[in-house]
Amino acid sequence: MTFRQAHGRPERSRGVTIDEELQAALDVDPSPEFLARVRTRIANEPAPSRWTFRSGSPWMWLASGAAVAAVAIVAVLVSRPNSHRSVSGAGALTARVISPTAQMPREVLLDPARGGSKDPPYTRTAVAEPFRAADDGAEIVVDRREAIALRALLAGSLLPAEEALVVTPATPMEIEPIAIAPLEIGGEGVRQ
Amino acid sequence: MRRLALVTGRDEQMQLFASGMSIGAVGTAGKLDELDRDFEARLVECSRLAFRIAYSVVRHRQDAEDVAQEAFAKAYRHFRQLRDRDRFRAWLVRTTWRAALDRQRSNRRRAAHEQAVEEPPETPVNESVEARERASRLWTAIDALPEKFRVAIVLANIEGHDLAEVAALLGIPVGTVKSRLFFARQRLKELLQ
């Protein structure tokens, strides 16, 4: 059953049907060299692959299985608990004991005029616990000066606010009395 | 040259091809396997179909040959992976159609970029002015069709394809082909009036 048979009477326009016009327009043949060009092009193409995944090559399946097994082994190794994990290369660093103490500001003065304590200014010394290393003996190595500065900062910030204030006693100011000389008015006509 | 360089140079090879010697015939001198012979048979069978499909879109002989050649090269690259060799024809039709549409878009972009007048469709020299005008109107009307109607009516008018063959080439039911052809013809009638 051709197209025209399937559609019965073809519509006619200007004496020929649309299909006849289209068939005439498409009745074009390629040039005689066309097949030769295609063959040349195909000859230049790289040889198509001999196997595909769908072809079920045993080597393909073997490689796939090996890859899956490798991935599984890596996943198991990664997911194991790291109880025996050690820090490699820790011996390369020389452990230093951090200074156990850090001094806070030596004296804190209180102003007796403001009702503060009349006790002599006291000195508060912050004593820092020496850094204890972890159970496994590993130590964290921190520069000594950094440790001292950090501890001093922490000790200062933990003091009560009033104690942290340093108030200097005020000295009474002496004000001289103001002396104003009396006005002297001269006689009339005298130019001042 | 993949295989032929063993037996012949490029010029000789071109002469062999131009003289009509097929891939299979050349392969008898060497090492072409059955796959190549199979492809060669399909190339001979489908070359005109691919060319006409490409021509229906680009309407330029040289461009159509280039498009068809590209489609065959692509088909050859994937020919071994084609499970159902009986569907090669349908696969080639779709590949050629898409490649032709790409070429058409590319040509239009280039023409717009260069601000050049698009080359008119090729017509035989001895064709009358009236026939040329009629053909030009027909192609303009076909270009205005939606793509699914366009490919259906082109395939129905190439190489005497019947409805079942068009349906097989497009991978759609026969009823769908019928309806598409009906609407395509109606639309063409409107446009040509």
Short mmCIF file of C-alpha atoms in Angstrom, two decimals:
data_model
loop_
_atom_site.label_atom_id
_atom_site.label_comp_id
_atom_site.label_asym_id
_atom_site.label_seq_id
_atom_site.Cartn_x
_atom_site.Cartn_y
_atom_site.Cartn_z
CA MET A 1 0.00 0.00 0.00
CA THR A 2 1.65 3.17 -1.16
CA PHE A 3 1.09 6.57 0.32
CA ARG A 4 -1.19 7.64 -2.49
CA GLN A 5 -3.22 4.45 -2.28
CA ALA A 6 -3.65 4.93 1.43
CA HIS A 7 -5.03 8.39 1.02
CA GLY A 8 -7.35 7.70 -1.88
CA ARG A 9 -7.85 10.57 -4.26
CA PRO A 10 -4.93 12.91 -4.07
CA GLU A 11 -5.62 16.58 -3.88
CA ARG A 12 -4.89 18.27 -7.12
CA SER A 13 -3.45 21.69 -7.53
CA ARG A 14 -2.35 23.12 -10.81
CA GLY A 15 -2.72 19.75 -12.44
CA VAL A 16 -0.26 17.83 -10.25
CA THR A 17 -0.55 16.69 -6.69
CA ILE A 18 1.60 17.90 -3.89
CA ASP A 19 3.04 14.44 -3.59
CA GLU A 20 3.96 14.35 -7.23
CA GLU A 21 5.63 17.71 -6.93
CA LEU A 22 7.50 16.57 -3.88
CA GLN A 23 8.56 13.34 -5.50
CA ALA A 24 9.81 15.24 -8.47
CA ALA A 25 11.68 17.65 -6.24
CA LEU A 26 13.27 14.80 -4.34
CA ASP A 27 14.15 12.81 -7.41
CA VAL A 28 17.78 13.78 -7.15
CA ASP A 29 20.63 11.36 -7.31
CA PRO A 30 24.03 11.82 -5.79
CA SER A 31 27.02 12.34 -7.97
CA PRO A 32 28.83 9.28 -9.32
CA GLU A 33 31.76 10.02 -7.02
CA PHE A 34 29.59 9.97 -3.94
CA LEU A 35 30.04 6.30 -3.11
CA ALA A 36 33.75 6.54 -3.73
CA ARG A 37 34.00 9.46 -1.36
CA VAL A 38 32.07 7.60 1.29
CA ARG A 39 34.29 4.55 0.93
CA THR A 40 37.37 6.68 1.19
CA ARG A 41 36.02 8.32 4.27
CA ILE A 42 35.22 4.98 5.83
CA ALA A 43 38.64 3.66 4.95
CA ASN A 44 40.07 6.62 6.82
CA GLU A 45 37.97 5.87 9.85
CA PRO A 46 39.66 4.04 12.70
CA ALA A 47 38.72 0.42 12.91
CA PRO A 48 35.65 -0.04 15.04
CA SER A 49 36.24 -1.61 18.39
CA ARG A 50 36.22 -5.38 18.38
CA TRP A 51 34.42 -5.73 21.63
CA THR A 52 31.87 -3.82 23.60
CA PHE A 53 30.57 -4.07 27.09
CA ARG A 54 27.44 -5.66 25.80
CA SER A 55 29.29 -8.28 23.90
CA GLY A 56 30.20 -9.94 27.15
CA SER A 57 33.92 -10.30 26.67
CA PRO A 58 35.41 -12.39 29.49
CA TRP A 59 38.29 -9.94 29.87
CA MET A 60 35.80 -7.17 30.36
CA TRP A 61 33.99 -9.06 33.07
CA LEU A 62 37.28 -10.02 34.70
CA ALA A 63 38.46 -6.43 34.78
CA SER A 64 35.12 -5.30 36.17
CA GLY A 65 35.27 -7.91 38.92
CA ALA A 66 38.80 -6.92 39.85
CA ALA A 67 37.84 -3.29 40.02
CA VAL A 68 34.87 -4.02 42.25
CA ALA A 69 37.01 -6.17 44.55
CA ALA A 70 39.63 -3.44 44.83
CA VAL A 71 37.01 -0.87 45.71
CA ALA A 72 35.54 -3.19 48.35
CA ILE A 73 38.94 -3.79 49.96
CA VAL A 74 39.69 -0.10 50.10
CA ALA A 75 36.29 0.58 51.61
CA VAL A 76 36.82 -2.04 54.33
CA LEU A 77 40.26 -0.70 55.19
CA VAL A 78 38.99 2.84 55.40
CA SER A 79 36.02 1.97 57.57
CA ARG A 80 38.05 0.02 60.18
CA PRO A 81 38.51 1.61 63.65
CA ASN A 82 41.83 3.40 63.93
CA SER A 83 42.87 2.09 67.38
CA HIS A 84 46.33 1.21 66.28
CA ARG A 85 46.90 4.29 64.26
CA SER A 86 50.10 6.01 65.25
CA VAL A 87 51.40 9.39 64.53
CA SER A 88 54.12 8.88 62.08
CA GLY A 89 57.09 11.11 62.29
CA ALA A 90 56.36 12.32 65.82
CA GLY A 91 59.90 11.60 66.84
CA ALA A 92 61.19 14.14 64.47
CA LEU A 93 60.01 16.91 66.74
CA THR A 94 61.69 17.63 70.03
CA ALA A 95 59.17 17.83 72.81
CA ARG A 96 59.53 20.77 75.15
CA VAL A 97 58.02 21.16 78.53
CA ILE A 98 55.92 24.21 78.77
CA SER A 99 56.66 26.53 81.65
CA PRO A 100 54.23 25.64 84.41
CA THR A 101 53.65 29.12 85.69
CA ALA A 102 52.76 32.42 84.29
CA GLN A 103 52.81 35.61 86.23
CA MET A 104 49.98 38.00 86.13
CA PRO A 105 50.53 41.72 86.76
CA ARG A 106 52.41 42.04 89.96
CA GLU A 107 50.34 44.49 91.96
CA VAL A 108 46.88 45.68 91.90
CA LEU A 109 46.37 48.90 93.72
CA LEU A 110 43.17 49.83 95.41
CA ASP A 111 42.20 53.35 96.17
CA PRO A 112 41.71 53.83 99.92
CA ALA A 113 39.86 57.12 99.36
CA ARG A 114 37.03 55.28 97.66
CA GLY A 115 36.33 53.00 100.58
CA GLY A 116 38.33 50.23 99.38
CA SER A 117 40.34 47.90 101.45
CA LYS A 118 43.08 49.46 103.46
CA ASP A 119 45.05 46.31 103.30
CA PRO A 120 48.25 46.65 101.50
CA PRO A 121 48.02 45.99 97.88
CA TYR A 122 48.23 42.37 97.28
CA THR A 123 49.92 40.45 94.66
CA ARG A 124 47.99 37.81 92.94
CA THR A 125 49.91 35.19 91.19
CA ALA A 126 48.26 32.94 88.75
CA VAL A 127 49.66 29.50 88.83
CA ALA A 128 49.06 27.51 85.78
CA GLU A 129 49.00 23.82 85.87
CA PRO A 130 51.71 22.31 83.81
CA PHE A 131 50.48 20.95 80.59
CA ARG A 132 49.81 17.30 80.88
CA ALA A 133 50.36 15.30 77.85
CA ALA A 134 47.85 12.79 76.65
CA ASP A 135 47.88 9.20 77.75
CA ASP A 136 49.92 8.07 74.87
CA GLY A 137 52.72 10.38 75.78
CA ALA A 138 52.34 12.73 72.87
CA GLU A 139 52.87 16.35 73.68
CA ILE A 140 51.72 19.50 72.10
CA VAL A 141 54.65 21.74 71.56
CA VAL A 142 53.88 25.42 72.02
CA ASP A 143 56.29 28.24 72.01
CA ARG A 144 57.15 29.32 75.57
CA ARG A 145 56.46 32.99 75.04
CA GLU A 146 53.11 32.25 73.46
CA ALA A 147 52.15 30.05 76.38
CA ILE A 148 53.09 32.73 78.91
CA ALA A 149 51.23 35.41 77.07
CA LEU A 150 48.16 33.25 76.72
CA ARG A 151 48.08 32.32 80.36
CA ALA A 152 48.57 35.93 81.43
CA LEU A 153 45.70 36.95 79.25
CA LEU A 154 43.46 34.24 80.65
CA ALA A 155 44.39 35.09 84.24
CA GLY A 156 43.66 38.76 83.68
CA SER A 157 40.32 38.12 82.16
CA LEU A 158 39.30 35.92 85.08
CA LEU A 159 39.87 38.64 87.70
CA PRO A 160 36.89 40.57 89.08
CA ALA A 161 36.34 43.78 87.27
CA GLU A 162 37.02 46.03 90.28
CA GLU A 163 40.24 44.25 91.00
CA ALA A 164 41.37 44.58 87.50
CA LEU A 165 41.03 48.31 87.67
CA VAL A 166 44.13 50.21 88.57
CA VAL A 167 43.11 53.46 90.26
CA THR A 168 45.67 56.08 91.05
CA PRO A 169 45.05 58.31 94.09
CA ALA A 170 43.95 61.78 93.27
CA THR A 171 46.04 64.64 94.64
CA PRO A 172 44.09 67.62 95.96
CA MET A 173 44.36 70.62 93.77
CA GLU A 174 45.27 73.89 95.41
CA ILE A 175 43.56 76.89 94.03
CA GLU A 176 44.90 80.32 94.84
CA PRO A 177 42.32 82.97 95.80
CA ILE A 178 41.54 85.41 93.17
CA ALA A 179 42.70 88.90 94.01
CA ILE A 180 41.05 91.78 92.23
CA ALA A 181 42.64 95.16 92.51
CA PRO A 182 40.20 98.05 93.24
CA LEU A 183 39.47 100.42 90.49
CA GLU A 184 41.10 103.78 90.70
CA ILE A 185 39.20 106.59 89.15
CA GLY A 186 41.17 109.57 88.26
CA GLY A 187 40.01 113.20 88.22
CA GLU A 188 37.79 114.73 85.58
CA GLY A 189 39.53 115.49 82.43
CA VAL A 190 42.29 113.16 83.15
CA ARG A 191 42.79 110.80 80.43
CA GLN A 192 42.84 107.26 81.54
CA MET B 1 44.93 4.35 5.66
CA ARG B 2 43.77 1.65 7.88
CA ARG B 3 44.02 -1.44 5.76
CA LEU B 4 44.53 -0.32 2.24
CA ALA B 5 47.89 1.23 2.82
CA LEU B 6 49.27 -2.27 2.89
CA VAL B 7 48.39 -2.94 -0.67
CA THR B 8 48.08 0.38 -2.39
CA GLY B 9 48.77 4.06 -2.18
CA ARG B 10 46.18 6.75 -1.77
CA ASP B 11 45.99 7.66 -5.45
CA GLU B 12 45.60 4.08 -6.49
CA GLN B 13 43.02 3.62 -3.85
CA MET B 14 41.04 6.59 -5.08
CA GLN B 15 41.14 5.16 -8.57
CA LEU B 16 39.88 1.88 -7.28
CA PHE B 17 37.05 3.55 -5.45
CA ALA B 18 36.17 5.83 -8.30
CA SER B 19 36.01 2.87 -10.60
CA GLY B 20 33.24 1.47 -8.46
CA MET B 21 35.16 -1.13 -6.57
CA SER B 22 33.45 -1.79 -3.30
CA ILE B 23 34.90 -2.12 0.17
CA GLY B 24 34.28 -5.83 -0.02
CA ALA B 25 35.99 -6.10 -3.38
CA VAL B 26 39.02 -4.29 -2.09
CA GLY B 27 38.87 -6.44 0.97
CA THR B 28 39.26 -9.58 -1.05
CA ALA B 29 42.78 -8.41 -1.69
CA GLY B 30 43.37 -8.15 1.95
CA LYS B 31 41.79 -8.50 5.27
CA LEU B 32 38.28 -7.15 5.32
CA ASP B 33 36.02 -9.26 7.41
CA GLU B 34 32.40 -10.02 7.09
CA LEU B 35 31.43 -6.93 9.02
CA ASP B 36 32.88 -4.69 6.35
CA ARG B 37 31.20 -6.65 3.63
CA ASP B 38 27.92 -6.34 5.50
CA PHE B 39 28.41 -2.62 5.81
CA GLU B 40 29.36 -2.31 2.18
CA ALA B 41 26.12 -3.96 1.17
CA ARG B 42 24.16 -1.56 3.30
CA LEU B 43 26.10 1.37 1.96
CA VAL B 44 25.19 0.48 -1.59
CA GLU B 45 21.59 -0.12 -0.59
CA CYS B 46 21.05 3.03 1.44
CA SER B 47 23.33 5.64 -0.13
CA ARG B 48 20.65 7.17 -2.32
CA LEU B 49 18.17 7.19 0.54
CA ALA B 50 20.59 8.99 2.82
CA PHE B 51 21.47 11.47 0.13
CA ARG B 52 17.85 12.29 -0.63
CA ILE B 53 16.95 12.72 2.98
CA ALA B 54 19.84 15.11 3.40
CA TYR B 55 18.91 16.90 0.20
CA SER B 56 15.33 17.36 1.37
CA VAL B 57 16.68 19.41 4.24
CA VAL B 58 19.71 21.26 2.95
CA ARG B 59 18.66 21.42 -0.73
CA HIS B 60 22.19 21.62 -1.92
CA ARG B 61 23.79 18.71 -3.65
CA GLN B 62 27.28 19.07 -2.26
CA ASP B 63 26.03 19.72 1.26
CA ALA B 64 23.70 16.75 1.01
CA GLU B 65 26.57 14.51 -0.04
CA ASP B 66 28.67 15.76 2.84
CA VAL B 67 25.88 15.13 5.29
CA ALA B 68 25.21 11.65 3.96
CA GLN B 69 28.90 10.85 4.03
CA GLU B 70 29.13 11.97 7.62
CA ALA B 71 26.14 9.85 8.52
CA PHE B 72 27.70 6.78 6.91
CA ALA B 73 30.98 7.38 8.70
CA LYS B 74 29.14 7.59 12.00
CA ALA B 75 27.18 4.49 11.12
CA TYR B 76 30.38 2.64 10.38
CA ARG B 77 31.89 3.62 13.71
CA HIS B 78 28.94 2.18 15.55
CA PHE B 79 28.02 -0.58 13.17
CA ARG B 80 29.56 -3.31 15.28
CA GLN B 81 27.59 -2.22 18.29
CA LEU B 82 24.33 -2.26 16.40
CA ARG B 83 22.47 -5.19 17.84
CA ASP B 84 19.71 -5.41 15.32
CA ARG B 85 21.27 -4.99 11.91
CA ASP B 86 17.83 -4.94 10.35
CA ARG B 87 17.26 -1.60 11.98
CA PHE B 88 20.27 -0.09 10.26
CA ARG B 89 18.12 1.64 7.68
CA ALA B 90 15.93 3.32 10.27
CA TRP B 91 18.97 4.28 12.30
CA LEU B 92 20.64 5.76 9.24
CA VAL B 93 17.53 7.74 8.34
CA ARG B 94 17.34 9.34 11.74
CA THR B 95 21.07 10.01 11.87
CA THR B 96 21.05 11.60 8.43
CA TRP B 97 18.02 13.69 9.23
CA ARG B 98 19.57 15.06 12.39
CA ALA B 99 22.89 15.71 10.68
CA ALA B 100 21.10 17.52 7.87
CA LEU B 101 19.21 19.69 10.32
CA ASP B 102 22.49 20.54 12.01
CA ARG B 103 24.05 21.44 8.69
CA GLN B 104 21.04 23.55 7.78
CA ARG B 105 21.24 25.48 11.04
CA SER B 106 24.96 25.90 10.61
CA ASN B 107 24.49 27.21 7.06
CA ARG B 108 21.87 29.66 8.22
CA ARG B 109 24.04 30.91 11.03
CA ARG B 110 26.96 31.34 8.69
CA ALA B 111 24.82 33.10 6.13
CA ALA B 112 23.43 35.42 8.77
CA HIS B 113 26.91 36.05 10.09
CA GLU B 114 28.33 36.85 6.71
CA GLN B 115 25.17 38.72 5.74
CA ALA B 116 25.18 36.84 2.53
CA VAL B 117 22.19 35.91 0.47
CA GLU B 118 21.27 32.30 1.04
CA GLU B 119 21.98 30.16 -1.92
CA PRO B 120 18.78 29.20 -3.68
CA PRO B 121 17.89 25.55 -4.00
CA GLU B 122 19.44 23.84 -6.97
CA THR B 123 17.18 23.31 -9.90
CA PRO B 124 17.84 21.72 -13.24
CA VAL B 125 19.01 24.11 -15.88
CA ASN B 126 16.29 23.24 -18.32
CA GLU B 127 13.52 23.77 -15.83
CA SER B 128 11.08 26.52 -16.62
CA VAL B 129 10.74 29.64 -14.56
CA GLU B 130 7.28 28.60 -13.51
CA ALA B 131 8.49 25.22 -12.38
CA ARG B 132 11.29 26.82 -10.41
CA GLU B 133 8.90 29.15 -8.74
CA ARG B 134 6.57 26.29 -7.93
CA ALA B 135 9.41 24.24 -6.48
CA SER B 136 10.58 27.18 -4.43
CA ARG B 137 7.11 27.65 -2.99
CA LEU B 138 6.87 23.95 -2.26
CA TRP B 139 10.14 23.91 -0.36
CA THR B 140 9.17 27.01 1.55
CA ALA B 141 5.92 25.33 2.55
CA ILE B 142 7.72 22.14 3.57
CA ASP B 143 10.15 24.14 5.65
CA ALA B 144 7.21 25.68 7.45
CA LEU B 145 5.91 22.27 8.54
CA PRO B 146 6.62 20.97 12.01
CA GLU B 147 9.54 18.59 11.94
CA LYS B 148 7.59 15.41 12.61
CA PHE B 149 5.22 16.14 9.73
CA ARG B 150 8.08 17.15 7.53
CA VAL B 151 10.09 13.98 7.94
CA ALA B 152 7.00 11.86 7.48
CA ILE B 153 5.99 13.41 4.18
CA VAL B 154 9.55 13.42 2.88
CA LEU B 155 9.99 9.73 3.65
CA ALA B 156 6.63 8.93 2.13
CA ASN B 157 7.75 10.48 -1.12
CA ILE B 158 11.19 8.93 -1.33
CA GLU B 159 11.81 5.64 -3.04
CA GLY B 160 8.18 4.64 -2.96
CA HIS B 161 8.00 3.96 0.74
CA ASP B 162 4.63 2.77 1.87
CA LEU B 163 3.04 3.54 5.22
CA ALA B 164 4.47 0.50 6.95
CA GLU B 165 7.96 1.33 5.75
CA VAL B 166 7.67 4.93 6.88
CA ALA B 167 6.39 3.72 10.23
CA ALA B 168 9.30 1.31 10.53
CA LEU B 169 11.82 3.98 9.59
CA LEU B 170 10.44 6.41 12.12
CA GLY B 171 9.74 3.82 14.79
CA ILE B 172 6.13 4.88 15.20
CA PRO B 173 2.81 3.12 14.59
CA VAL B 174 1.27 3.12 11.15
CA GLY B 175 -1.75 5.04 12.43
CA THR B 176 0.48 7.81 13.62
CA VAL B 177 2.13 7.96 10.21
CA LYS B 178 -1.27 8.23 8.58
CA SER B 179 -2.37 11.09 10.77
CA ARG B 180 0.92 12.93 10.35
CA LEU B 181 0.77 12.59 6.60
CA PHE B 182 -2.82 13.76 6.57
CA PHE B 183 -2.06 16.88 8.58
CA ALA B 184 1.12 17.51 6.60
CA ARG B 185 -0.76 17.42 3.33
CA GLN B 186 -3.52 19.62 4.69
CA ARG B 187 -1.00 22.14 5.90
CA LEU B 188 0.89 22.09 2.62
CA LYS B 189 -2.34 22.69 0.74
CA GLU B 190 -3.08 25.70 2.88
CA LEU B 191 0.38 27.09 2.46
CA LEU B 192 0.48 26.56 -1.27
CA GLN B 193 -2.87 28.20 -1.81
#
